Amino acid sequence: MSNNRFPDIPTFRGFSAPSRVESDIFDLEVEGELPVNLNGTFYRCGPDPQFPPLLGTDLRFNGDGMVSMFRFRDGHVDFRSRYVRTDKFLLERAARRALFGAYRNPYTDDLSVAGKIRGTANTHVMFHDGKLLALKEDSPPVAMHPHTLETFGYYDYGGKLTSETFTAHPKIDPHSGEMLTFGYAAKGVATPDLAYYVIGSDGQIKHEAWLTMPYPAMLHDWVVTEDYVVFPVVPITSDLERLKRKEVAFMWDDTKDVFIGVLPRYGKPEEVRWFRTPLRFAAHFLNGFNEGTKIHIDGIVAEGNLFPFFPDVHGKPFDPKKALARLTRWTIDLSAPDGAFSERILSDVVGEMPKIDERYATRKHLHGFMLCQDPERPYIEGKFGFNAVAHINLETDSTSVYYAGEDCLFQEPVFVPRSTDAGEADGYLLVMRNRVNEMASELLVFDVATLTAGPIASVRLPIRLRDAIHGSWVSGDVLPALELPDN
Ligand code: V55
Ligand code: FE
């Protein structure tokens, strides 16, 4: 008999205990009034390990991808969750145990899976050209059926996607319908190769450019504007020798500079400009836009490493003070040879997981949403969590915050416009709330206009939903027609 118990570590304890539940729940209980014009599906994706880790311990980022969906129609909500049947998931299910080892380090795997695609599809889920794509940045996208959540398998755009990797943060331009995307470590782990693609609304790859990063690093998120794409490289470094020694795949290196790469949207590789900027940590970006010769990119920025599980390469201790992250605007002026980099904090709240009204993606936005950590309110002991959600209004330079409540935490929000022609940020915010002590989950629906007054409805679940990472709202007009009420 093999030992099939999950280790007793915080990553797998309490509310974060592996759930491994795939479910269909028809007509969830709703408290309050759901707006009848909410018509569409909220998809979310996060790690939920199928088996105890091969190496006895693991990072949260390494769990198998579980996609869940809340389908809103006529004031009702139906729920479904399914594991993404990645190659890894199927190989391990057949073996009834973990075969893949540490996060992003193939040198720690069981020899029986050498050369197999390691992706967990656990980070984001997006809909483009009729396909639901479950994403992990070390692998190609996995296509799924948008209603049944059946997995079709890795999708390579008719063989044209030759990068080994594909970001978990592709951007959809709402004006052109294009999906802009990239892969880093595109020629294998710890390579500096960066493959950039523009995929038309018809699902055809219509532009491609291969770049070389200043050094191999985790390039988690990026920015697309009307005319440019921007690659912000921060020193979450990777190194092949380190991988071969079976060490942690990414480490913070504060002796390296930050570089911001700017390429015209349809640019050739030789047109890229790399601007050297002060040391910062940035993982997630809200949006960006270009105005004249200037490019503005808004993201969550900290002075130092935000990920304690990626230790300092020089052995320096994690500094929680430098890990306070705020929504920050970086501006590059393309008319200046050095880019004339400038930086401005947009709101005082500390947090992460920024989300925009997607209709404004790639163009000038005046609003943003994010999770935050309200220091005036109690955190839940021993957890890295977000106890509040914020709406940042850049037009009035004000931030509204709603506190999750005692013993409660929030997950990444998603914005839904009130109608197709509603103004920016005029609509609803959907936010998963973990009722930690009760081990219960609910999806709160806020009207953005009355965020601080609390939710207008709460969709209750009879099961606990572990923390997802990212999610998307897909309007019912865009999704294929439903054939059966529950299928
Ligand atoms: C992130 C999450 C990931 C990952 C790399 O927020 C970066 C960042 C859930 O996995 O693999
Ligand atoms: Fe992310």
Short mmCIF file of C-alpha atoms and ligand atoms in Angstrom, two decimals:
data_model
loop_
_atom_site.label_atom_id
_atom_site.label_comp_id
_atom_site.label_asym_id
_atom_site.label_seq_id
_atom_site.Cartn_x
_atom_site.Cartn_y
_atom_site.Cartn_z
CA MET A 1 0.00 0.00 0.00
CA SER A 2 1.22 3.45 -0.78
CA ASN A 3 0.77 6.35 1.59
CA ASN A 4 -1.95 8.46 0.00
CA ARG A 5 -2.40 11.06 2.75
CA PHE A 6 -1.83 14.72 1.99
CA PRO A 7 0.89 16.20 4.19
CA ASP A 8 -0.23 18.37 7.12
CA ILE A 9 1.08 21.70 5.83
CA PRO A 10 -0.75 25.07 5.78
CA THR A 11 -1.15 24.83 1.98
CA PHE A 12 -3.37 21.76 2.47
CA ARG A 13 -5.01 22.58 5.81
CA GLY A 14 -8.45 23.92 6.81
CA PHE A 15 -10.15 25.93 4.10
CA SER A 16 -7.21 25.08 1.81
CA ALA A 17 -7.52 21.32 2.25
CA PRO A 18 -7.60 19.64 -1.16
CA SER A 19 -11.23 19.35 -2.23
CA ARG A 20 -11.01 17.13 -5.35
CA VAL A 21 -14.75 17.45 -5.81
CA GLU A 22 -16.25 17.65 -9.31
CA SER A 23 -19.87 18.66 -9.11
CA ASP A 24 -23.06 19.75 -10.82
CA ILE A 25 -25.44 21.81 -8.74
CA PHE A 26 -28.62 22.96 -10.42
CA ASP A 27 -30.26 26.19 -9.26
CA LEU A 28 -28.11 27.37 -6.40
CA GLU A 29 -29.75 29.04 -3.43
CA VAL A 30 -29.82 32.81 -3.72
CA GLU A 31 -30.29 35.31 -0.92
CA GLY A 32 -31.35 38.77 -2.08
CA GLU A 33 -32.25 39.75 -5.61
CA LEU A 34 -30.15 38.69 -8.60
CA PRO A 35 -30.34 41.23 -11.40
CA VAL A 36 -32.34 39.57 -14.22
CA ASN A 37 -30.02 41.14 -16.79
CA LEU A 38 -27.08 39.08 -15.45
CA ASN A 39 -26.80 36.66 -18.35
CA GLY A 40 -23.57 34.81 -18.84
CA THR A 41 -21.03 32.62 -17.11
CA PHE A 42 -18.40 33.32 -14.50
CA TYR A 43 -15.54 30.85 -15.04
CA ARG A 44 -12.80 30.44 -12.48
CA CYS A 45 -9.68 28.28 -12.32
CA GLY A 46 -7.40 27.25 -9.49
CA PRO A 47 -5.19 24.52 -8.10
CA ASP A 48 -6.67 21.48 -6.36
CA PRO A 49 -4.12 18.66 -6.21
CA GLN A 50 -5.44 15.30 -7.36
CA PHE A 51 -2.81 13.37 -5.37
CA PRO A 52 -0.48 14.02 -2.46
CA PRO A 53 2.75 15.55 -3.72
CA LEU A 54 5.46 13.23 -5.01
CA LEU A 55 8.09 14.96 -2.90
CA GLY A 56 6.14 15.14 0.38
CA THR A 57 5.51 18.86 0.17
CA ASP A 58 4.42 21.30 -2.52
CA LEU A 59 3.61 24.87 -3.50
CA ARG A 60 0.02 26.00 -3.87
CA PHE A 61 0.84 27.03 -7.46
CA ASN A 62 1.52 23.39 -8.40
CA GLY A 63 -1.92 21.83 -7.85
CA ASP A 64 -4.00 20.35 -10.66
CA GLY A 65 -6.32 22.80 -12.40
CA MET A 66 -9.98 22.75 -11.39
CA VAL A 67 -12.30 24.87 -13.51
CA SER A 68 -15.65 25.90 -12.14
CA MET A 69 -18.50 27.85 -13.64
CA PHE A 70 -21.49 29.81 -12.40
CA ARG A 71 -24.02 30.16 -15.21
CA PHE A 72 -26.43 33.06 -14.66
CA ARG A 73 -29.73 33.08 -16.56
CA ASP A 74 -33.16 34.62 -15.82
CA GLY A 75 -32.30 35.27 -12.18
CA HIS A 76 -31.04 31.70 -11.62
CA VAL A 77 -27.54 30.27 -11.21
CA ASP A 78 -26.30 26.78 -12.08
CA PHE A 79 -22.89 25.49 -11.02
CA ARG A 80 -20.43 22.97 -12.41
CA SER A 81 -16.82 22.10 -11.64
CA ARG A 82 -14.42 19.77 -13.43
CA TYR A 83 -10.76 18.96 -13.27
CA VAL A 84 -8.90 19.87 -16.43
CA ARG A 85 -7.83 16.54 -17.96
CA THR A 86 -4.27 17.61 -18.66
CA ASP A 87 -1.74 15.02 -19.84
CA LYS A 88 -0.31 15.16 -16.31
CA PHE A 89 -3.72 14.58 -14.70
CA LEU A 90 -4.43 11.54 -16.91
CA LEU A 91 -0.98 9.97 -16.40
CA GLU A 92 -1.24 10.37 -12.63
CA ARG A 93 -4.84 9.14 -12.52
CA ALA A 94 -3.78 5.96 -14.35
CA ALA A 95 -0.94 5.48 -11.84
CA ARG A 96 -3.14 6.48 -8.84
CA ARG A 97 -0.30 8.67 -7.57
CA ALA A 98 1.75 11.77 -8.31
CA LEU A 99 4.42 11.30 -10.97
CA PHE A 100 5.40 14.92 -11.49
CA GLY A 101 7.55 16.58 -8.84
CA ALA A 102 8.29 20.15 -7.84
CA TYR A 103 6.79 23.31 -9.30
CA ARG A 104 8.28 23.98 -12.75
CA ASN A 105 11.23 21.62 -12.25
CA PRO A 106 11.14 18.61 -14.60
CA TYR A 107 14.36 17.26 -13.04
CA THR A 108 12.31 16.24 -9.98
CA ASP A 109 9.85 14.04 -11.90
CA ASP A 110 9.44 10.28 -11.93
CA LEU A 111 11.46 8.96 -14.89
CA SER A 112 8.31 7.41 -16.39
CA VAL A 113 7.03 10.88 -17.37
CA ALA A 114 10.24 12.32 -18.84
CA GLY A 115 9.43 14.61 -21.76
CA LYS A 116 5.68 14.79 -21.04
CA ILE A 117 3.91 18.15 -20.87
CA ARG A 118 3.98 19.13 -17.17
CA GLY A 119 1.18 21.72 -17.27
CA THR A 120 -1.47 21.79 -14.57
CA ALA A 121 -3.84 24.29 -16.32
CA ASN A 122 -4.47 25.81 -12.88
CA THR A 123 -4.10 29.58 -13.32
CA HIS A 124 -6.72 31.19 -15.56
CA VAL A 125 -9.58 30.36 -17.86
CA MET A 126 -10.51 32.50 -20.86
CA PHE A 127 -12.92 32.26 -23.79
CA HIS A 128 -11.83 33.09 -27.34
CA ASP A 129 -12.97 31.95 -30.80
CA GLY A 130 -15.55 29.57 -29.32
CA LYS A 131 -13.03 27.83 -27.09
CA LEU A 132 -12.68 27.84 -23.35
CA LEU A 133 -8.94 27.78 -22.62
CA ALA A 134 -7.52 26.61 -19.29
CA LEU A 135 -4.07 28.08 -18.83
CA LYS A 136 -0.74 27.47 -17.11
CA GLU A 137 2.21 29.55 -18.18
CA ASP A 138 4.61 26.60 -18.63
CA SER A 139 2.49 24.82 -21.26
CA PRO A 140 0.19 25.35 -24.26
CA PRO A 141 -3.48 26.14 -23.59
CA VAL A 142 -5.93 23.32 -22.86
CA ALA A 143 -9.24 23.59 -24.74
CA MET A 144 -12.47 22.76 -22.92
CA HIS A 145 -16.16 22.77 -23.82
CA PRO A 146 -17.64 26.01 -22.44
CA HIS A 147 -20.82 24.32 -21.17
CA THR A 148 -19.87 20.74 -20.26
CA LEU A 149 -16.27 21.55 -19.19
CA GLU A 150 -15.18 18.44 -21.08
CA THR A 151 -11.44 18.62 -21.81
CA PHE A 152 -10.44 18.40 -25.48
CA GLY A 153 -6.69 18.54 -24.82
CA TYR A 154 -3.75 20.81 -25.61
CA TYR A 155 -4.53 23.25 -28.40
CA ASP A 156 -1.77 24.45 -30.79
CA TYR A 157 -3.71 26.59 -33.31
CA GLY A 158 -3.40 24.09 -36.13
CA GLY A 159 0.28 23.47 -35.43
CA LYS A 160 1.15 27.19 -35.68
CA LEU A 161 1.79 27.65 -31.95
CA THR A 162 5.39 26.43 -31.79
CA SER A 163 6.24 28.00 -28.42
CA GLU A 164 6.40 25.33 -25.70
CA THR A 165 4.59 27.76 -23.41
CA PHE A 166 1.63 30.14 -23.37
CA THR A 167 0.95 32.77 -20.72
CA ALA A 168 -1.94 32.48 -18.26
CA HIS A 169 -2.64 36.16 -19.06
CA PRO A 170 -3.51 36.51 -22.74
CA LYS A 171 -5.31 39.80 -23.46
CA ILE A 172 -8.43 40.12 -25.57
CA ASP A 173 -8.77 43.44 -27.40
CA PRO A 174 -12.52 44.16 -27.22
CA HIS A 175 -12.26 46.43 -30.29
CA SER A 176 -10.61 43.97 -32.68
CA GLY A 177 -11.56 40.68 -31.03
CA GLU A 178 -7.88 39.67 -31.23
CA MET A 179 -6.27 37.64 -28.51
CA LEU A 180 -2.70 38.78 -27.89
CA THR A 181 -0.49 36.31 -26.12
CA PHE A 182 3.07 35.19 -25.47
CA GLY A 183 5.09 32.38 -24.01
CA TYR A 184 8.29 32.78 -22.02
CA ALA A 185 10.80 29.95 -21.59
CA ALA A 186 9.41 29.30 -25.04
CA LYS A 187 12.23 26.92 -26.01
CA GLY A 188 12.32 25.06 -22.70
CA VAL A 189 12.71 25.66 -18.97
CA ALA A 190 15.02 28.55 -18.03
CA THR A 191 15.53 29.67 -21.65
CA PRO A 192 15.37 33.44 -22.30
CA ASP A 193 13.20 32.94 -25.39
CA LEU A 194 9.96 34.88 -25.62
CA ALA A 195 7.42 34.09 -28.34
CA TYR A 196 4.75 36.71 -29.02
CA TYR A 197 1.57 36.06 -31.00
CA VAL A 198 -1.50 37.90 -32.23
CA ILE A 199 -4.45 35.57 -32.78
CA GLY A 200 -7.30 37.00 -34.88
CA SER A 201 -10.95 36.83 -33.83
CA ASP A 202 -11.19 33.91 -36.26
CA GLY A 203 -8.69 31.93 -34.16
CA GLN A 204 -5.87 32.18 -36.73
CA ILE A 205 -2.37 33.23 -35.65
CA LYS A 206 -1.79 36.38 -37.70
CA HIS A 207 1.44 37.75 -36.25
CA GLU A 208 4.42 36.25 -34.46
CA ALA A 209 7.69 37.67 -33.12
CA TRP A 210 10.44 35.86 -31.19
CA LEU A 211 12.37 37.97 -28.69
CA THR A 212 15.13 37.32 -26.17
CA MET A 213 14.61 38.41 -22.57
CA PRO A 214 17.45 40.26 -20.77
CA TYR A 215 17.71 37.22 -18.49
CA PRO A 216 15.56 34.09 -17.91
CA ALA A 217 12.78 34.95 -15.45
CA MET A 218 9.13 34.43 -14.60
CA LEU A 219 7.17 36.75 -16.88
CA HIS A 220 3.73 36.20 -15.40
CA ASP A 221 1.68 39.11 -16.75
CA TRP A 222 2.14 41.89 -19.29
CA VAL A 223 0.31 44.82 -20.86
CA VAL A 224 -1.31 45.41 -24.25
CA THR A 225 -2.25 48.90 -25.46
CA GLU A 226 -3.86 50.03 -28.70
CA ASP A 227 -0.49 50.22 -30.49
CA TYR A 228 2.07 48.42 -28.30
CA VAL A 229 2.71 45.35 -26.23
CA VAL A 230 4.77 45.70 -23.06
CA PHE A 231 6.83 42.97 -21.35
CA PRO A 232 7.80 43.94 -17.77
CA VAL A 233 10.70 41.70 -16.71
CA VAL A 234 11.29 41.65 -12.94
CA PRO A 235 14.05 39.52 -11.35
CA ILE A 236 12.08 36.39 -10.39
CA THR A 237 14.92 34.52 -12.02
CA SER A 238 15.33 30.97 -13.27
CA ASP A 239 18.51 29.02 -13.93
CA LEU A 240 19.05 25.66 -15.61
CA GLU A 241 21.87 24.57 -13.29
CA ARG A 242 19.64 25.28 -10.30
CA LEU A 243 16.91 23.14 -11.83
CA LYS A 244 19.37 20.30 -12.45
CA ARG A 245 20.35 20.46 -8.78
CA LYS A 246 16.59 19.93 -8.05
CA GLU A 247 16.39 23.32 -6.36
CA VAL A 248 13.48 25.76 -6.36
CA ALA A 249 12.64 26.84 -9.91
CA PHE A 250 12.39 30.62 -9.33
CA MET A 251 14.36 32.87 -7.00
CA TRP A 252 14.32 36.60 -6.32
CA ASP A 253 17.56 38.33 -7.36
CA ASP A 254 17.68 41.98 -6.27
CA THR A 255 21.06 42.52 -7.96
CA LYS A 256 19.35 42.37 -11.35
CA ASP A 257 17.57 45.30 -12.95
CA VAL A 258 13.99 45.52 -14.08
CA PHE A 259 13.56 45.79 -17.85
CA ILE A 260 10.44 46.94 -19.66
CA GLY A 261 10.26 45.67 -23.23
CA VAL A 262 8.11 47.63 -25.68
CA LEU A 263 7.18 46.28 -29.11
CA PRO A 264 4.70 47.73 -31.62
CA ARG A 265 1.63 45.48 -31.70
CA TYR A 266 2.62 44.08 -35.11
CA GLY A 267 6.34 44.77 -34.62
CA LYS A 268 9.28 42.73 -35.85
CA PRO A 269 11.71 41.36 -33.25
CA GLU A 270 14.34 44.03 -34.08
CA GLU A 271 11.86 46.79 -33.19
CA VAL A 272 11.74 45.86 -29.50
CA ARG A 273 13.17 48.42 -27.04
CA TRP A 274 14.19 47.33 -23.54
CA PHE A 275 14.08 50.11 -20.93
CA ARG A 276 16.04 49.63 -17.71
CA THR A 277 14.01 50.76 -14.66
CA PRO A 278 14.42 50.72 -10.84
CA LEU A 279 14.19 47.45 -8.88
CA ARG A 280 10.57 46.50 -8.21
CA PHE A 281 8.36 43.44 -7.93
CA ALA A 282 5.28 43.30 -10.14
CA ALA A 283 3.17 40.27 -10.93
CA HIS A 284 -0.24 41.50 -12.11
CA PHE A 285 -1.24 44.41 -14.31
CA LEU A 286 -4.63 46.10 -14.50
CA ASN A 287 -4.35 47.59 -17.99
CA GLY A 288 -2.34 50.01 -20.08
CA PHE A 289 -2.82 52.59 -22.80
CA ASN A 290 -0.73 54.76 -25.06
CA GLU A 291 -1.18 58.54 -25.40
CA GLY A 292 1.04 60.38 -27.87
CA THR A 293 4.58 59.07 -27.32
CA LYS A 294 3.74 57.89 -23.80
CA ILE A 295 2.77 54.43 -22.65
CA HIS A 296 1.06 54.12 -19.26
CA ILE A 297 0.89 50.74 -17.56
CA ASP A 298 -0.99 50.22 -14.30
CA GLY A 299 -0.04 47.28 -12.14
CA ILE A 300 0.40 46.06 -8.59
CA VAL A 301 3.91 47.04 -7.57
CA ALA A 302 6.02 46.35 -4.48
CA GLU A 303 9.56 47.39 -3.55
CA GLY A 304 10.70 43.83 -3.01
CA ASN A 305 9.76 40.18 -3.42
CA LEU A 306 6.07 39.43 -2.91
CA PHE A 307 6.42 35.63 -3.12
CA PRO A 308 8.16 34.23 0.00
CA PHE A 309 8.05 30.74 -1.56
CA PHE A 310 10.52 32.00 -4.20
CA PRO A 311 13.45 32.73 -1.85
CA ASP A 312 16.19 35.31 -2.26
CA VAL A 313 19.02 33.93 -4.39
CA HIS A 314 21.58 35.59 -2.09
CA GLY A 315 19.96 34.19 1.07
CA LYS A 316 18.48 37.48 2.26
CA PRO A 317 15.44 37.02 4.53
CA PHE A 318 11.97 37.80 3.21
CA ASP A 319 11.06 41.40 4.01
CA PRO A 320 7.28 41.81 4.64
CA LYS A 321 7.60 45.61 4.59
CA LYS A 322 8.91 45.53 1.02
CA ALA A 323 6.08 43.17 0.07
CA LEU A 324 3.36 45.81 0.50
CA ALA A 325 1.97 46.15 -3.02
CA ARG A 326 -0.13 49.00 -4.39
CA LEU A 327 -1.74 49.91 -7.68
CA THR A 328 0.94 51.94 -9.42
CA ARG A 329 1.26 53.65 -12.80
CA TRP A 330 4.49 53.30 -14.76
CA THR A 331 4.99 55.67 -17.66
CA ILE A 332 7.52 55.27 -20.47
CA ASP A 333 8.07 58.06 -22.99
CA LEU A 334 9.11 56.54 -26.30
CA SER A 335 10.50 59.89 -27.49
CA ALA A 336 13.22 59.74 -24.79
CA PRO A 337 16.17 57.46 -25.63
CA ASP A 338 16.12 56.04 -22.08
CA GLY A 339 12.31 56.01 -21.84
CA ALA A 340 12.19 58.69 -19.09
CA PHE A 341 10.57 56.16 -16.75
CA SER A 342 8.27 57.58 -14.09
CA GLU A 343 6.15 56.00 -11.39
CA ARG A 344 3.08 57.12 -9.39
CA ILE A 345 1.03 55.27 -6.77
CA LEU A 346 -2.66 55.40 -7.76
CA SER A 347 -4.28 54.28 -4.51
CA ASP A 348 -3.09 53.73 -0.96
CA VAL A 349 -4.80 50.37 -0.48
CA VAL A 350 -2.48 47.37 -0.24
CA GLY A 351 -3.42 44.27 -2.19
CA GLU A 352 -3.36 42.29 -5.41
CA MET A 353 -5.51 40.70 -8.14
CA PRO A 354 -6.43 43.81 -10.16
CA LYS A 355 -9.38 43.56 -12.57
CA ILE A 356 -10.65 45.98 -15.16
CA ASP A 357 -13.92 46.56 -16.95
CA GLU A 358 -12.74 44.43 -19.90
CA ARG A 359 -14.50 46.68 -22.41
CA TYR A 360 -11.70 49.19 -21.67
CA ALA A 361 -8.82 46.73 -22.06
CA THR A 362 -5.99 48.22 -24.20
CA ARG A 363 -7.58 51.74 -24.01
CA LYS A 364 -7.61 54.48 -21.40
CA HIS A 365 -9.42 53.31 -18.27
CA LEU A 366 -10.61 55.38 -15.31
CA HIS A 367 -11.58 52.53 -12.99
CA GLY A 368 -10.10 49.42 -11.48
CA PHE A 369 -10.99 46.74 -8.94
CA MET A 370 -8.69 44.75 -6.68
CA LEU A 371 -8.52 42.67 -3.53
CA CYS A 372 -6.93 44.28 -0.54
CA GLN A 373 -5.72 43.76 2.99
CA ASP A 374 -7.41 46.26 5.26
CA PRO A 375 -4.98 46.63 8.21
CA GLU A 376 -7.70 48.21 10.38
CA ARG A 377 -9.61 44.94 10.32
CA PRO A 378 -8.51 41.58 11.66
CA TYR A 379 -6.77 39.23 9.29
CA ILE A 380 -7.32 35.56 9.71
CA GLU A 381 -4.47 34.27 11.79
CA GLY A 382 -1.65 32.65 9.88
CA LYS A 383 -3.19 33.10 6.42
CA PHE A 384 -2.10 35.12 3.46
CA GLY A 385 -5.49 36.31 2.41
CA PHE A 386 -7.46 39.31 1.29
CA ASN A 387 -10.05 40.65 3.71
CA ALA A 388 -11.53 43.41 1.51
CA VAL A 389 -12.34 44.38 -2.06
CA ALA A 390 -11.77 47.83 -3.54
CA HIS A 391 -13.04 49.95 -6.40
CA ILE A 392 -10.50 52.56 -7.44
CA ASN A 393 -11.90 55.56 -9.31
CA LEU A 394 -9.07 57.40 -11.06
CA GLU A 395 -11.37 60.17 -12.26
CA THR A 396 -12.31 61.23 -8.71
CA ASP A 397 -9.05 59.89 -7.22
CA SER A 398 -11.00 57.92 -4.63
CA THR A 399 -11.10 54.33 -3.44
CA SER A 400 -14.17 52.53 -2.03
CA VAL A 401 -13.55 49.46 0.09
CA TYR A 402 -15.87 46.70 1.32
CA TYR A 403 -14.68 44.54 4.21
CA ALA A 404 -15.36 40.80 3.85
CA GLY A 405 -16.53 40.36 7.44
CA GLU A 406 -15.17 38.52 10.43
CA ASP A 407 -13.54 35.19 9.60
CA CYS A 408 -14.10 35.78 5.90
CA LEU A 409 -11.76 36.20 2.93
CA PHE A 410 -12.33 37.23 -0.66
CA GLN A 411 -11.13 35.77 -3.93
CA GLU A 412 -10.38 37.67 -7.15
CA PRO A 413 -13.38 39.74 -8.32
CA VAL A 414 -14.78 39.97 -11.83
CA PHE A 415 -16.71 42.89 -13.30
CA VAL A 416 -19.91 42.53 -15.33
CA PRO A 417 -21.32 45.55 -17.20
CA ARG A 418 -24.95 46.42 -16.43
CA SER A 419 -25.66 46.47 -20.18
CA THR A 420 -23.55 46.58 -23.35
CA ASP A 421 -23.81 50.38 -23.53
CA ALA A 422 -23.39 51.08 -19.78
CA GLY A 423 -20.53 53.45 -18.90
CA GLU A 424 -17.18 52.28 -17.55
CA ALA A 425 -17.53 50.41 -14.23
CA ASP A 426 -21.33 50.77 -14.35
CA GLY A 427 -22.39 47.28 -13.42
CA TYR A 428 -21.80 44.44 -11.02
CA LEU A 429 -18.87 42.96 -9.20
CA LEU A 430 -18.87 39.21 -8.50
CA VAL A 431 -16.67 38.17 -5.59
CA MET A 432 -16.24 34.71 -4.04
CA ARG A 433 -16.31 34.88 -0.25
CA ASN A 434 -14.75 32.16 1.88
CA ARG A 435 -16.56 31.82 5.22
CA VAL A 436 -13.47 30.31 6.70
CA ASN A 437 -14.72 29.06 10.08
CA GLU A 438 -17.90 27.63 8.56
CA MET A 439 -15.89 26.05 5.71
CA ALA A 440 -18.55 27.50 3.38
CA SER A 441 -18.46 29.43 0.11
CA GLU A 442 -20.72 32.01 -1.44
CA LEU A 443 -20.58 34.22 -4.49
CA LEU A 444 -21.44 37.81 -3.62
CA VAL A 445 -22.97 40.12 -6.22
CA PHE A 446 -22.38 43.83 -5.69
CA ASP A 447 -23.70 46.79 -7.61
CA VAL A 448 -20.49 48.80 -8.07
CA ALA A 449 -22.43 52.02 -7.39
CA THR A 450 -23.27 50.78 -3.88
CA LEU A 451 -20.21 48.64 -3.15
CA THR A 452 -19.65 49.97 0.36
CA ALA A 453 -23.29 49.24 1.30
CA GLY A 454 -22.71 45.54 0.73
CA PRO A 455 -23.87 42.87 -1.71
CA ILE A 456 -27.27 42.94 -3.40
CA ALA A 457 -27.29 39.14 -3.58
CA SER A 458 -25.40 36.15 -2.28
CA VAL A 459 -25.29 32.85 -4.19
CA ARG A 460 -24.82 30.06 -1.64
CA LEU A 461 -22.93 26.84 -2.27
CA PRO A 462 -23.45 23.61 -0.37
CA ILE A 463 -19.75 22.83 -0.87
CA ARG A 464 -16.47 24.57 -0.05
CA LEU A 465 -14.63 26.10 -3.00
CA ARG A 466 -10.89 26.39 -2.43
CA ASP A 467 -9.18 29.57 -3.56
CA ALA A 468 -9.09 29.90 -7.31
CA ILE A 469 -6.41 32.05 -8.93
CA HIS A 470 -8.12 33.92 -11.81
CA GLY A 471 -11.44 33.96 -13.60
CA SER A 472 -13.41 35.50 -16.47
CA TRP A 473 -16.95 36.64 -17.11
CA VAL A 474 -18.25 35.55 -20.51
CA SER A 475 -21.47 37.18 -21.68
CA GLY A 476 -24.32 34.83 -22.63
CA ASP A 477 -24.47 36.51 -26.09
CA VAL A 478 -20.97 35.24 -26.89
CA LEU A 479 -21.36 31.66 -25.64
CA PRO A 480 -22.79 28.97 -27.91
CA ALA A 481 -26.51 28.23 -27.46
CA LEU A 482 -27.44 25.86 -24.67
CA GLU A 483 -29.22 22.76 -25.84
CA LEU A 484 -30.41 21.36 -22.54
CA PRO A 485 -31.29 23.23 -19.36
CA ASP A 486 -28.63 21.41 -17.37
CA ASN A 487 -26.01 20.49 -19.97
C1 V55 B 1 1.26 32.95 -10.47
C2 V55 B 1 0.43 31.85 -10.28
C3 V55 B 1 0.83 30.61 -10.76
C4 V55 B 1 2.03 30.49 -11.40
C5 V55 B 1 2.83 31.58 -11.60
O1 V55 B 1 0.26 34.93 -9.55
C6 V55 B 1 2.44 32.82 -11.11
C7 V55 B 1 0.94 34.28 -9.99
C8 V55 B 1 -1.10 29.43 -10.05
O2 V55 B 1 0.14 29.44 -10.63
O3 V55 B 1 2.39 29.28 -11.86
FE FE B 2 -1.86 35.71 -12.63
#
